[in-house]
Every structure is written in structure tokens, then in C-alpha cells.
Coordinates of C-alpha atoms in Angstrom, one line a residue:
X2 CA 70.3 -12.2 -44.3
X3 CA 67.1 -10.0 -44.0
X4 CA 65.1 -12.2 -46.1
X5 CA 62.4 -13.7 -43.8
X6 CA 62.1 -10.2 -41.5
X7 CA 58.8 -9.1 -43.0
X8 CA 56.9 -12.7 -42.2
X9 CA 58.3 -12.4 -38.2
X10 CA 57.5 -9.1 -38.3
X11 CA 54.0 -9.8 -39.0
X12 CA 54.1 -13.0 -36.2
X13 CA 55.5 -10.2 -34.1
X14 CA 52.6 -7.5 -34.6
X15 CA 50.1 -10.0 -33.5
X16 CA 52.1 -11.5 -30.3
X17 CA 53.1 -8.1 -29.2
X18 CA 49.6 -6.5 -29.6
X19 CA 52.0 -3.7 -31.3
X20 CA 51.5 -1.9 -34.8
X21 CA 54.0 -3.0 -37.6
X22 CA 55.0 0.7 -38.2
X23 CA 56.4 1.3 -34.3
X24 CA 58.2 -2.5 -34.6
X25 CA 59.7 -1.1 -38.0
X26 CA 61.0 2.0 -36.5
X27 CA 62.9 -0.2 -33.6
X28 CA 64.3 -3.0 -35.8
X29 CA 65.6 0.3 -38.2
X30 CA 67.2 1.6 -35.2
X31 CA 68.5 -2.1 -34.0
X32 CA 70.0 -2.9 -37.8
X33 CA 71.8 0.6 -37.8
X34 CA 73.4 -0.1 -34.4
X35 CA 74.5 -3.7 -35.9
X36 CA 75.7 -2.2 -39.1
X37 CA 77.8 0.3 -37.2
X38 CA 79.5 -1.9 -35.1
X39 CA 80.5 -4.5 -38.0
X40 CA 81.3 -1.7 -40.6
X41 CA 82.2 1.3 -38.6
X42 CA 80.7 4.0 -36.4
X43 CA 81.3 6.8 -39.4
X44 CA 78.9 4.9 -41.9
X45 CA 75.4 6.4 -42.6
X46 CA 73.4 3.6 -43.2
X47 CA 69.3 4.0 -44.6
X48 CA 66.5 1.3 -44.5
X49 CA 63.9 1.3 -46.3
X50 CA 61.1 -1.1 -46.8
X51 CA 59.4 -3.1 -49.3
X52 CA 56.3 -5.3 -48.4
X53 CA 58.3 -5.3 -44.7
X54 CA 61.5 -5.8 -46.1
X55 CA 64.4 -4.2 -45.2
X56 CA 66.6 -3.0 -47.9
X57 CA 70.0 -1.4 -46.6
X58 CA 72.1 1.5 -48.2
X59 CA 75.1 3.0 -47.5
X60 CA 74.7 7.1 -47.5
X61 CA 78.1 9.3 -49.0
X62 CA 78.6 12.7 -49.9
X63 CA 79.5 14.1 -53.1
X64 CA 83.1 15.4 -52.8
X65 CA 86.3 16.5 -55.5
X66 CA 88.7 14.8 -53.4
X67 CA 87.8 11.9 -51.4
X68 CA 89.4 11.3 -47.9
X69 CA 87.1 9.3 -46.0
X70 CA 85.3 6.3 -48.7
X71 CA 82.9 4.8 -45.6
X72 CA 81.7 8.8 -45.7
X73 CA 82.3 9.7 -49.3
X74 CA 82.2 9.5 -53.1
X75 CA 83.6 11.1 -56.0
X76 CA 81.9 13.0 -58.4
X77 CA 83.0 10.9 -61.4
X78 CA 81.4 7.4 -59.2
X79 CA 78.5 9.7 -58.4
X80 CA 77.7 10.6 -62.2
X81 CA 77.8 6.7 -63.0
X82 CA 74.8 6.1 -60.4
X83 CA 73.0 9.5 -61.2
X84 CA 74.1 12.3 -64.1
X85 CA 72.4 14.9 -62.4
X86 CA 74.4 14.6 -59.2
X87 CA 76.1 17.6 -57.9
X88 CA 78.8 17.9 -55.0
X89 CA 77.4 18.0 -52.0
X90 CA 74.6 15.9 -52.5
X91 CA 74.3 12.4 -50.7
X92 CA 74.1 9.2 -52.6
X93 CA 72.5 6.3 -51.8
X94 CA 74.4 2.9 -52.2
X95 CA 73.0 -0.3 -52.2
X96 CA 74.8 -2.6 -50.1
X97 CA 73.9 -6.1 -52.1
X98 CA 75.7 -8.4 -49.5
X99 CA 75.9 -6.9 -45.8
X100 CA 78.3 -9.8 -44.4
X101 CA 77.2 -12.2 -41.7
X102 CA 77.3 -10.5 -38.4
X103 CA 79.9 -11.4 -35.7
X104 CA 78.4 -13.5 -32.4
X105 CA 79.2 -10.7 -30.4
X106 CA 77.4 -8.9 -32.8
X107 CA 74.6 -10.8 -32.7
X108 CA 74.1 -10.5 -29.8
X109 CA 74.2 -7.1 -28.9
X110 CA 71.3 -6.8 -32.0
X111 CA 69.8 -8.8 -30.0
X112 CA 70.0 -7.5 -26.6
X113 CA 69.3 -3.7 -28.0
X114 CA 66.3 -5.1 -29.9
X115 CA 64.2 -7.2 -27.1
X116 CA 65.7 -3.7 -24.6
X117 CA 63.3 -0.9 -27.5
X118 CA 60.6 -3.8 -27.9
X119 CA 60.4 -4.1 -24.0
X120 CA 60.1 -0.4 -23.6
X121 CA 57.7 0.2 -26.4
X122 CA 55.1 -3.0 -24.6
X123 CA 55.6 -0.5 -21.4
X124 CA 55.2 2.8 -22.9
X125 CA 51.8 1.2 -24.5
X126 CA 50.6 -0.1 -21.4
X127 CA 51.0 2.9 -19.6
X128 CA 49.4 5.2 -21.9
X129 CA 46.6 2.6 -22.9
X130 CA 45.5 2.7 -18.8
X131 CA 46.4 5.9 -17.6
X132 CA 43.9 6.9 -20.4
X133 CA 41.4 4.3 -18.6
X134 CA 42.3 6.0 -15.4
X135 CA 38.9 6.7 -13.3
X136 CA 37.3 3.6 -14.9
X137 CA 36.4 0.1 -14.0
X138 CA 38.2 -2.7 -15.1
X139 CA 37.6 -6.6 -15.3
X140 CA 40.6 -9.1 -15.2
X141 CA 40.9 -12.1 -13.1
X142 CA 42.8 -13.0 -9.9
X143 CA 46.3 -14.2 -10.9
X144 CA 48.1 -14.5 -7.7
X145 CA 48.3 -13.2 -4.2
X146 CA 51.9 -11.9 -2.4
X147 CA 51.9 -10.6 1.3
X148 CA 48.5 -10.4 0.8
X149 CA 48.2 -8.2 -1.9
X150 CA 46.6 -9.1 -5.2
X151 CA 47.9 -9.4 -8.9
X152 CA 44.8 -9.0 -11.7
X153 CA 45.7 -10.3 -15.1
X154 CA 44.4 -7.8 -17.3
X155 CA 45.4 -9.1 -20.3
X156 CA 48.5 -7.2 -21.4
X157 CA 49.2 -6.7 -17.7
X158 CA 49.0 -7.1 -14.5
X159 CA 46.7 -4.7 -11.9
X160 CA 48.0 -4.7 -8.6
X161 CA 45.1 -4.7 -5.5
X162 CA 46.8 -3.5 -2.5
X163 CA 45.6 -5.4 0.7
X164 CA 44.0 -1.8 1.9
X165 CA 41.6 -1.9 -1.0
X166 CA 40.3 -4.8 -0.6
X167 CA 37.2 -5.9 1.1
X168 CA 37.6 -8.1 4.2
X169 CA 34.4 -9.8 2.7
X170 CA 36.2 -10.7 -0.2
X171 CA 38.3 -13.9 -0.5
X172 CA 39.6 -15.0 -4.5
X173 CA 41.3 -18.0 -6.2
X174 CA 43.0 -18.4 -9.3
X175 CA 40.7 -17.5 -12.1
X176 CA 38.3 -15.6 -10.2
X177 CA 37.0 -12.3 -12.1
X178 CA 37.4 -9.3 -9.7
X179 CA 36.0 -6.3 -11.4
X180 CA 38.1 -2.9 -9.5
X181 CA 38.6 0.7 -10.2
X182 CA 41.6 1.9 -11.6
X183 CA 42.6 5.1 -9.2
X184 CA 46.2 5.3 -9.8
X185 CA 48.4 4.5 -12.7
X186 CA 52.8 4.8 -12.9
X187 CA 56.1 3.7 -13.1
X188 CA 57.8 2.3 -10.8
X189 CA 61.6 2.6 -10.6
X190 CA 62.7 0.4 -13.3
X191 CA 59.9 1.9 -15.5
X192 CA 57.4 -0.5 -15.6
X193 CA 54.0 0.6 -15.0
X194 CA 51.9 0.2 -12.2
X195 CA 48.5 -0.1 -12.4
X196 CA 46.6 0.3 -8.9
X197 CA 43.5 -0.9 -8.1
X198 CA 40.7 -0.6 -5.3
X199 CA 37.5 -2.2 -4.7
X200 CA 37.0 -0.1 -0.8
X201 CA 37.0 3.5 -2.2
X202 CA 33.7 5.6 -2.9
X203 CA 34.7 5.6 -6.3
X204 CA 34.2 2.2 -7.2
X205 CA 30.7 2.8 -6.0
X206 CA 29.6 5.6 -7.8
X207 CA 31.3 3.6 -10.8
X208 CA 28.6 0.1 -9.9
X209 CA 25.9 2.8 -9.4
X210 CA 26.6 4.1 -13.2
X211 CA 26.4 1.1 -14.7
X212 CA 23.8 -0.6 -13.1
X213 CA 21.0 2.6 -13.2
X214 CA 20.7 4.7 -16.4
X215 CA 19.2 7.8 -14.3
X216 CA 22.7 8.1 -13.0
X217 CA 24.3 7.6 -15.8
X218 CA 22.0 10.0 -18.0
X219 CA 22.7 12.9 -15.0
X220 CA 19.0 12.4 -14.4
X221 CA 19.8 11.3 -10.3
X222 CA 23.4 12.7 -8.9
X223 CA 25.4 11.1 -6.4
X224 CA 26.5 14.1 -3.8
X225 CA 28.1 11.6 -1.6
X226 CA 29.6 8.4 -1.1
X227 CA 31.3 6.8 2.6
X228 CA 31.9 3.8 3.0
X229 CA 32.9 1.4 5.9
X230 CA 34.3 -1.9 3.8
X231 CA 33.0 -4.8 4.6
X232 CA 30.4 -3.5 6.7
X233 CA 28.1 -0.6 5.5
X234 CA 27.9 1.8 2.7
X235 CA 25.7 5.5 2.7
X236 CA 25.2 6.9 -0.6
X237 CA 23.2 10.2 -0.9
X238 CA 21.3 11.0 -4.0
X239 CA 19.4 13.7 -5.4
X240 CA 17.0 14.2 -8.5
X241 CA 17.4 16.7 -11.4
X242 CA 13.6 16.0 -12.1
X243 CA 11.3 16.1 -9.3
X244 CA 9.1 13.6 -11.1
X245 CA 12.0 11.0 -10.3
X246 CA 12.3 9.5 -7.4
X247 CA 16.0 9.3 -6.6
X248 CA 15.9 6.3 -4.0
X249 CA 13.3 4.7 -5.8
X250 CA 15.0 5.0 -9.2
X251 CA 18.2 3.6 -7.5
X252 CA 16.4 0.2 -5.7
X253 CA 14.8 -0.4 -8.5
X254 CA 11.6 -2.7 -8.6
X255 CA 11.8 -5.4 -5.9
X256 CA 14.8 -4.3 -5.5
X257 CA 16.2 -5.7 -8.4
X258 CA 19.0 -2.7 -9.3
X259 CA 20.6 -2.2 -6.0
X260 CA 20.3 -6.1 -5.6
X261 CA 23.1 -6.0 -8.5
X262 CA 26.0 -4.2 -6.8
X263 CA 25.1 -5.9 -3.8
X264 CA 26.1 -9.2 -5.3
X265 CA 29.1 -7.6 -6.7
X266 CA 30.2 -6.1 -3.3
X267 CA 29.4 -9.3 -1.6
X268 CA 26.3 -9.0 0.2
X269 CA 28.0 -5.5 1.9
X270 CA 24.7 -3.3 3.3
X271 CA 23.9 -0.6 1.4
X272 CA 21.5 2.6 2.6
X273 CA 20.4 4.8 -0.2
X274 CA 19.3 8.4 1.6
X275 CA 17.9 11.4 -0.2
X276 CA 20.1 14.3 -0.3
X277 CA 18.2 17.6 1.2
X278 CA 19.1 21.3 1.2
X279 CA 18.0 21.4 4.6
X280 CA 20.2 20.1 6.9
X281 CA 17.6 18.5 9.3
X282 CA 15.9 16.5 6.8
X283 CA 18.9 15.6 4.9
X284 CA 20.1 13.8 8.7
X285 CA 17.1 12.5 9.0
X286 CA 17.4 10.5 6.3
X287 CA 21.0 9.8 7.0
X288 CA 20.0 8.0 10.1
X289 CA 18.3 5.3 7.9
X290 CA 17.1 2.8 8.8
X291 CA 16.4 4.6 12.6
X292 CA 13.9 7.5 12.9
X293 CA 14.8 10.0 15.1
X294 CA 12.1 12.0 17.4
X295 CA 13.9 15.5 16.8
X296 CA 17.2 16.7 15.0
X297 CA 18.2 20.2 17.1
X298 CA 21.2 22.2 14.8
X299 CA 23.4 22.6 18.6
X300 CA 26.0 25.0 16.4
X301 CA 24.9 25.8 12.6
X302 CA 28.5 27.1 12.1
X303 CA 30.7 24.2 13.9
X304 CA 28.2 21.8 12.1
X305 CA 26.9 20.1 15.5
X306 CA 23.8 18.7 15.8
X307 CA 21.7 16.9 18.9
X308 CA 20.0 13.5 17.6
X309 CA 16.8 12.2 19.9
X310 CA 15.4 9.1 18.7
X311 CA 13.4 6.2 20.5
X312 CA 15.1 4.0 23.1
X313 CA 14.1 1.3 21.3
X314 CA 15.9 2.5 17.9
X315 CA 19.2 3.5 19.6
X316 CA 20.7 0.0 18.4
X317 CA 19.4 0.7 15.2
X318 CA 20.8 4.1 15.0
X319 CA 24.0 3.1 16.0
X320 CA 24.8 0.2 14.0
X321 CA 27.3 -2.5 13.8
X322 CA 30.6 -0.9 15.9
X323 CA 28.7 2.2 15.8
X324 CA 29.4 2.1 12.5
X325 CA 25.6 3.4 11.4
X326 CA 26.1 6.6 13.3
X327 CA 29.4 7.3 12.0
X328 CA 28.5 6.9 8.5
X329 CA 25.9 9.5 8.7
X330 CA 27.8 11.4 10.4
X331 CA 30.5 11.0 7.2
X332 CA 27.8 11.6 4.8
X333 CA 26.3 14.8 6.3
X334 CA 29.6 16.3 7.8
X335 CA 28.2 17.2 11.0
X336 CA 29.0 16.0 14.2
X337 CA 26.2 14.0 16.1
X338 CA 25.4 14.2 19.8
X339 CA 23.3 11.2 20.0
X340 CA 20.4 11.5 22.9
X341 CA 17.5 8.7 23.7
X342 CA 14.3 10.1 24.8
X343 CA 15.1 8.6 28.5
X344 CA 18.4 10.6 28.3
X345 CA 16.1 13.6 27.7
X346 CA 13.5 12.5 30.5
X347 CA 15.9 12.2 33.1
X348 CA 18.7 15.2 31.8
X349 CA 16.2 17.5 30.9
X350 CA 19.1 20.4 31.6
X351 CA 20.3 19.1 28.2
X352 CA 18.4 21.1 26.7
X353 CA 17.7 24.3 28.9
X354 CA 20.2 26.1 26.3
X355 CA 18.8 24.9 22.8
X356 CA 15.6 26.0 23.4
X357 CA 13.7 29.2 24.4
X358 CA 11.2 29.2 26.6
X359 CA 8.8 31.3 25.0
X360 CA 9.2 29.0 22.0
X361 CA 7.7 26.5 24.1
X362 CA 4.9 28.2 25.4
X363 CA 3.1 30.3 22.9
X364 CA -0.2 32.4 23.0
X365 CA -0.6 31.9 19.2
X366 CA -3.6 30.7 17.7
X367 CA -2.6 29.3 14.7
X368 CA -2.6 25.6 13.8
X369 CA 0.1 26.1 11.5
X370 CA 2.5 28.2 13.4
X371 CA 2.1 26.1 16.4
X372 CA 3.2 22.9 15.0
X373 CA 5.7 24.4 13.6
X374 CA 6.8 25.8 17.0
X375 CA 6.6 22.1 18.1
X376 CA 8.5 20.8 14.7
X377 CA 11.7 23.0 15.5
X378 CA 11.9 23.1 19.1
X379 CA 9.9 20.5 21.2
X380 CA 11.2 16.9 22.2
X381 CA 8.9 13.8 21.4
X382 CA 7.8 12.6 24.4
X383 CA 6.1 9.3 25.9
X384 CA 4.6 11.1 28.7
X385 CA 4.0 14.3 30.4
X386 CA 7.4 14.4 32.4
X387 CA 9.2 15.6 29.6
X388 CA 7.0 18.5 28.9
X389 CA 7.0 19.2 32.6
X390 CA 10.6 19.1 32.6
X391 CA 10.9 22.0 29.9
X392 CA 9.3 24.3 32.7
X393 CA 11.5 23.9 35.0
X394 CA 13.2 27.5 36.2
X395 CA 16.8 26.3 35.1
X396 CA 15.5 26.5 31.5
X397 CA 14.7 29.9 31.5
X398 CA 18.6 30.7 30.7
X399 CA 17.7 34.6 29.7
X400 CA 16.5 35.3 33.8
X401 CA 18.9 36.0 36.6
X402 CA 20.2 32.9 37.6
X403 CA 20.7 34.1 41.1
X404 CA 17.4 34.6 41.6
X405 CA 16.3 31.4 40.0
X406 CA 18.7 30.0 42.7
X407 CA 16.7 31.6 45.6
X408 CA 13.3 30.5 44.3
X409 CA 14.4 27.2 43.8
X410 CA 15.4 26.7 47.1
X411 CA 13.0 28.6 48.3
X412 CA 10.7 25.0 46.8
X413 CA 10.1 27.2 43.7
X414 CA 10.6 25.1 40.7
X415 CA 7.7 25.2 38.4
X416 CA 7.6 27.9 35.8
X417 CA 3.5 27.9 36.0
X418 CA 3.5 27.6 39.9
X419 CA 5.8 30.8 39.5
X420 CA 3.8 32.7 36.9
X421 CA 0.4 32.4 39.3
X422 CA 2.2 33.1 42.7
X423 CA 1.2 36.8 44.2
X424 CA 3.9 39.2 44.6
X425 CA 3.7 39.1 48.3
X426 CA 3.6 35.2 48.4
X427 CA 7.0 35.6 46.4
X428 CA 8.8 37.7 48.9
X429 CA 7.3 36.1 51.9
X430 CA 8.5 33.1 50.8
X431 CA 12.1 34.0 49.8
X432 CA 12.8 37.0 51.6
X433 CA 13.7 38.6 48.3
X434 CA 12.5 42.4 47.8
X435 CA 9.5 43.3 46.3
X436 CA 10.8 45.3 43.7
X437 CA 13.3 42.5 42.5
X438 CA 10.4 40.2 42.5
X439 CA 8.2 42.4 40.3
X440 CA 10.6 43.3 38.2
X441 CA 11.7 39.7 37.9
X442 CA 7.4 38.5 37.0
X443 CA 7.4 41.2 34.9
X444 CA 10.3 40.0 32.9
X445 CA 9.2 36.3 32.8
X446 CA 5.4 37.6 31.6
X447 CA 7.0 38.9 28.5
X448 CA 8.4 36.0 27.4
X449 CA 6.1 33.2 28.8
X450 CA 2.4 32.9 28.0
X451 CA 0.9 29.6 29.7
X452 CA -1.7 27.7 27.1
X453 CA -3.8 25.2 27.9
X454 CA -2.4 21.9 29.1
X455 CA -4.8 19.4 27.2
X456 CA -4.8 21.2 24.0
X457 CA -0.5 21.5 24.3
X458 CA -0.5 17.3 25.5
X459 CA -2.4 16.6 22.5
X460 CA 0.4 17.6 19.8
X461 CA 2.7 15.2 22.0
X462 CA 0.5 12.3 22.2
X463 CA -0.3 12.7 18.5
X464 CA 3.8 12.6 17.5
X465 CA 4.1 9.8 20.2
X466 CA 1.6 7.5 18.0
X467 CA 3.8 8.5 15.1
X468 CA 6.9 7.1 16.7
X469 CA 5.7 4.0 17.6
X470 CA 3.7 3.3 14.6
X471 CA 6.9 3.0 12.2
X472 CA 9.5 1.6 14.5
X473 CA 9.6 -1.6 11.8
X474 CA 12.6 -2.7 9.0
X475 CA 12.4 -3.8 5.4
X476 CA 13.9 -7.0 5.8
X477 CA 15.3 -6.8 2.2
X478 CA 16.4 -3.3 2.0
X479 CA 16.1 -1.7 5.6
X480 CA 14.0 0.6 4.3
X481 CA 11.3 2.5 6.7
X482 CA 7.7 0.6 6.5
X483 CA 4.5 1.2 9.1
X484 CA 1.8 -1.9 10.1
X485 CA -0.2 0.0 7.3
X486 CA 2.1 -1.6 4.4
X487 CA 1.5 -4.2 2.1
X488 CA 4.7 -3.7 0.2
X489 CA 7.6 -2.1 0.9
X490 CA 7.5 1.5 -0.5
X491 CA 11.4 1.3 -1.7
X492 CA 12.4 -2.2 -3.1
X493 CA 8.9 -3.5 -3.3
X494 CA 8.5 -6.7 -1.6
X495 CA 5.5 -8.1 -0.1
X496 CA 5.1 -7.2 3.3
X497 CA 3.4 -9.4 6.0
X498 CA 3.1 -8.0 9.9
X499 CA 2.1 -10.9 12.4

């Protein structure tokens, strides 16, 4: 009755995807059931195979004295199969008719064989993907339930929850959707799950593999991925070689590499930044495509930071829903008080207690140490009210505020006014003593040196043609350009200012 098991076991193999040896082992462990329950549950039956044929024995020990025959043989019987028998050996019988099997037989064969083959297609497909775990995957859209997608996969189906999808992203049947796989397990009856996600940073450091070797090679790292689906995406890179270009390696000519996962993610915007070890320049670049004026680190250790950039730029800084801001904000993991230059202008108390006053007025000669004076501490400004601003008396936070109180009502509010005034003009004016007052001008001497105003207005007006000049967009990839441009610096395209 076994005679055509090796030709369906070979149709089998190929439907099933599944090695002949693992089928063998179930439909062994499927006939032995079967035999059992026709002949007896105290029977040892054996298969074995010929060119995937099964051949069936009967199994029976050896004894003097038989008492059970399913279980048993005499020695005399053994002798006749084998003359070197001994007791307590088992012989194997050949059964050369196994009778018909009963319908209820039949059917539990059949039952207990499609129940191993069904857990074998699961075990499979569970170890075959949780090995591809972390990967990328392509399938095609199957069908869609409660708004949650079913991939085919082939061998299965890939399950993309409506949370990782894309609100970009609409499908019909047969549409490929490439995804990452993030999760794989069984579910309660023991079929395995295999989840899927198209929103999560991984899938985009996964496109960014694929689609530019440098990344791929470990040449340019990706520290950081966020992502707002459907809307924006920041990814930071940095260069193991400092003759590569990280952003540059990642646009590609024209554009044409990041233009790739863009396609595949829908048209979604995507800012590459550089990664920096210093904090300030590593924002700065966050805050692509604006340009802020000044980063200020408010608390190095709460990882707060005040933002200034052009009123102009503030929509560009913020972003769709804000969405801009919060990104870099993501990316960086600092917290961002954002600040236009007109907040700055008319608040100017904003920042009376980020910056000293003797960091803004400096007798130092030096070229260099003055800008950088003006690089880590001074607001860009359009005009001379913000300077002014900065020497206001409230600023001078080290002082005695009670007496900045009395000269400031006293119509005492200029920091230079102050710093010329004669000892006995001070007390006339505010009835303060005269030893309070001196002790007070000597104090404010030895912190504040007054330079001159041209050559301090100069620095600003040179940073203020600065700002303006690059206020402009790539209109391919957002990138920073200046009138000066004839192609974009990034993605490469021809550039034409009117």
C-alpha cells in the first residue's frame, strides 16, 4: 500500500519548499502511529527506506519462553532468520502485507500527518525570518484589514501594522512594498508573525545602506536617525576619512543617490546634517535648511540651548507643524529655546545672564581673540540697538543689583555714560555715599574696558552681510546656497538667481 509514497514524496518536497529528509522523519512517525492503532500499541514497528520507499518491520526480542508474540520471538524462529542470534537481541521482521487500514484509521494518518507537516512549514518560517530579523524585505501588498496590511512574502505573509505605515503611502493588490523586518514570533496558536515597518529609523538606515556604498563599506556612519513619517526625516552622518565628504557622499551627484530613497519613501523630505563633536556646530547644522545668527549652550549639563536666527528664517526654522525644530531638537538631544533677532532687540534682558559683560567689551588687541569673543558670545545684529542693549546696567548681573536700581532711576542706564560720570556727579545725582559709589566704579573698571565704537560696529555689520547674503534654498535638496552659486554645493544642480 506504500508503493507510490516515494513519487508524492518528491511532488511534496517541491510544493512544501521542505527537504525530503524532514518529510521522511514525519511520514515515519505518521505510519508508526497508523500501524499501532491497526495492530496494537505494544508493536515496535521500523521504517526504513529504499529510493523513498518505505519498507516496514516488525521489531521482537529474543526470548526462551515467549509470552507476548506482537513483542517477542523464540530462539529457535530467531536461528531460522539469523544463526548468530542470541537472546536478547531484537529481530527485525518484514511485514510483507501490512493490511488495508480501517477509515477511522485513515483518517487519523491523515489528520496527524497534515498536523507534523503544518508544524514543520511553521517552525521553517519562523527560523528562516527570525534569522532575517534587522533586514529589509520585498513582497507585495496582499490585502488590507482594519487598516492594517498583509505582505505576501512568498512562503508567508508580513504583517504592516497601520502605525508603521506612512500616511503618504496608499497600496493596491500587487503593489511591491519593500519594509523592515523588526519583530518576528508566534502568536498563540503558533504561527509565526512576522512584523513589519516602513516609519521606523531603521528602515532608513537600511535604504541609506543600500543605496550608498560609503555607508555600507563603514567609510560614512550614521549616528542618528528621527523621523516624523510622512513629513520630514534628519539623518546625521559623519566620515571615517576626512577626505570624504559625508553629506556629499550621501546626495550623491545631482542628487542622484538621495533622489533614490526619496522615491522609495514617497517624495518624504529628507535633510542630511553633518554630525560634529561640538555641540554648537553639530545644531547648526541640525537646523538645516535655516541658519541661525548664534547658538548660546543656556545649560551644558541639562542640554539647553538658545537658538537666534533671522526673522525672516523663523518659518524656515520651524518647519511644517514645527516639525523642523523638533526634529533637530530629536537629532541633537538638546532642548531648543528658539529666539528671532527682534525677540532679542526688544527683550534684550534675555540675555543679561548668558553673557558676561566683560566678554563683551574687551581691551584685547588681537584679531583673533576678538572674533572669537564675538563668535561665542555676541548676538548678530541688524543695527546698533542691540549692541546698545547689551550695555544696559541690568546686564551687569555680577554688580549689586540694588544699586543698579538707584542709578537706574536715578536716569542711569548706560553702562559707558556710567563708566565716564565723576564720583561726585554719581552721588549728587543719587544721593548714594561716596564710598559706595567708588567702591561700586571701581568694581565695574575691573571688569569693563570700553573699545572703540566704530571698530566694535564693524564686526557686527560684517556678520550682518553674512546673514543676509545666504538666506536662499536649494530647490531640489534644501540645501544652503549664496547669490554667489552657480550650482548647488550638495546635490549639484544648476542654480539661477533672478
Amino acid at each position: 500500500m506504500f508503493e507510490n509514497v516515494g513519487h508524492n514524496l518528491q511532488l511534496l518536497s517541491e510544493e512544501k519548499d521542505i527537504s525530503i529528509e524532514l518529510l521522511k522523519e514525519v511520514i515515519e512517525q505518521t505510519m508508526i502511529l497508523a500501524l499501532r492503532k491497526e495492530y496494537g500499541n505494544d508493536i515496535n514497528f521500523h521504517i526504513h527506506w529504499d529510493n523513498n520507499n518505505p519498507t516496514v518491520y516488525r521489531g521482537a526480542i529474543v526470548v526462551d519462553i515467549v509470552n507476548n508474540r506482537n513483542k517477542e520471538i523464540s530462539i529457535e524462529e530467531a536461528k531460522r532468520l539469523d544463526n548468530n542470534i542470541t537472546i536478547g537481541d531484537e529481530v527485525l521482521i518484514l511485514l510483507d502485507h501490512v493490511k488495508e487500514f480501517s477509515r477511522i484509521g485513515s483518517n487519523t494518518a491523515k489528520t496527524i500527518f497534515f498536523q507534523k507537516i503544518t508544524e514543520l512549514e511553521k517552525n521553517l518560517i519562523y527560523n528562516e525570518f527570525k534569522r532575517r530579523e534587522n533586514q529589509l524585505v520585498n513582497g507585495y501588498f496582499q490585502r488590507e484589514n482594519r487598516g492594517n496590511i498583509y505582505v505576501n512574502l512568498g512562503k508567508t505573509e508580513g504583517l504592516l501594522l497601520k502605525k508603521d505605515q506612512s500616511p503618504r503611502e496608499h497600496y493596491s493588490v500587487g503593489d511591491r512594498i519593500r519594509a523592515y523586518i523588526y519583530k518576528v514570533e508566534n502568536d498563540r496558536s503558533g504561527h509565526p508573525t512576522i512584523y513589519l515597518t516602513r516609519t521606523k529609523a531603521d528602515f532608513i538606515k537600511k535604504l541609506f545602506e543600500l543605496e550608498i556604498p560609503e555607508i555600507a563599506d563603514g567609510t560614512i556612519e550614521i549616528k542618528n536617525v528621527v523621523r516624523q513619517a510622512g513629513l520630514k526625516i534628519k539623518v546625521a552622518v559623519a566620515s571615517n576619512k576626512p577626505e570624504v565628504d559625508p553629506v556629499g557622499a550621501c546626495i550623491g551627484q545631482k542628487g542622484i543617490r538621495i533622489q533614490s530613497i526619496i522615491k522609495e519613501i514617497e517624495g518624504e523630505k529628507i535633510d542630511v546634517v553633518k554630525w560634529s563633536k561640538d555641540i554648537r556646530e553639530y545644531i547648526y547644522e541640525a537646523m538645516t535648511p535655516a541658519k541661525p545668527t548664534r547658538i548660546i549652550i543656556t545649560d551644558p549639563d541639562k542640554k539647553e540651548a538658545m537658538i537666534i536666527i533671522p526673522d525672516e528664517q523663523l518659518s524656515l526654522a520651524l518647519g511644517r507643524n514645527g516639525y523642523n525644530v523638533k526634529l533637530a531638537s530629536q537629532i541633537t538631544g538638546y532642548t531648543f529655546d528658539l529666539k528671532t533677532e527682534t525677540d532679542i532687540k526688544e527683550n534684550p534682558e534675555l540675555l543679561k545672564d548668558l553673557i558676561s559683560l566683560n566678554q563683551i567689551f574687551s581691551d584685547n588687541d588681537s584679531e583673533e581673540e576678538n572674533n572669537d569673543i564675538i563668535e561665542e558670545n555676541e548676538i548678530v545684529a541688524e543695527d546698533n540697538e542691540v549692541v546698545n542693549s547689551l550695555y544696559s546696567l541690568h546686564s551687569v548681573y555680577s554688580m549689586d543689583k540694588d544699586i543698579i536700581d538707584v542709578l537706574v532711576n536715578s536716569n542711569i542706564n548706560s553702562i559707558e555714560e556710567l563708566y565716564h560720570m565723576a564720583v561726585e556727579d554719581i552721588v549728587s545725582r543719587t544721593q548714594l555715599e561716596q564710598t559706595v559709589v567708588e567702591e561700586f566704579i571701581n568694581q565695574l573698571r575691573e571688569f569693563v574696558s570700553i573699545v572703540d565704537s566704530d571698530e566694535m560696529y564693524s564686526d557686527y555689520e560684517t556678520i550682518e552681510e553674512e546673514v543676509v547674503e545666504e538666506v536662499y534654498e536649494c530647490p531640489n535638496c534644501g540645501s544652503r546656497i549664496t547669490e554667489d552659486m552657480n550650482k548647488c554645493p550638495n546635490c549639484g544642480i544648476e542654480l539661477a538667481f533672478e
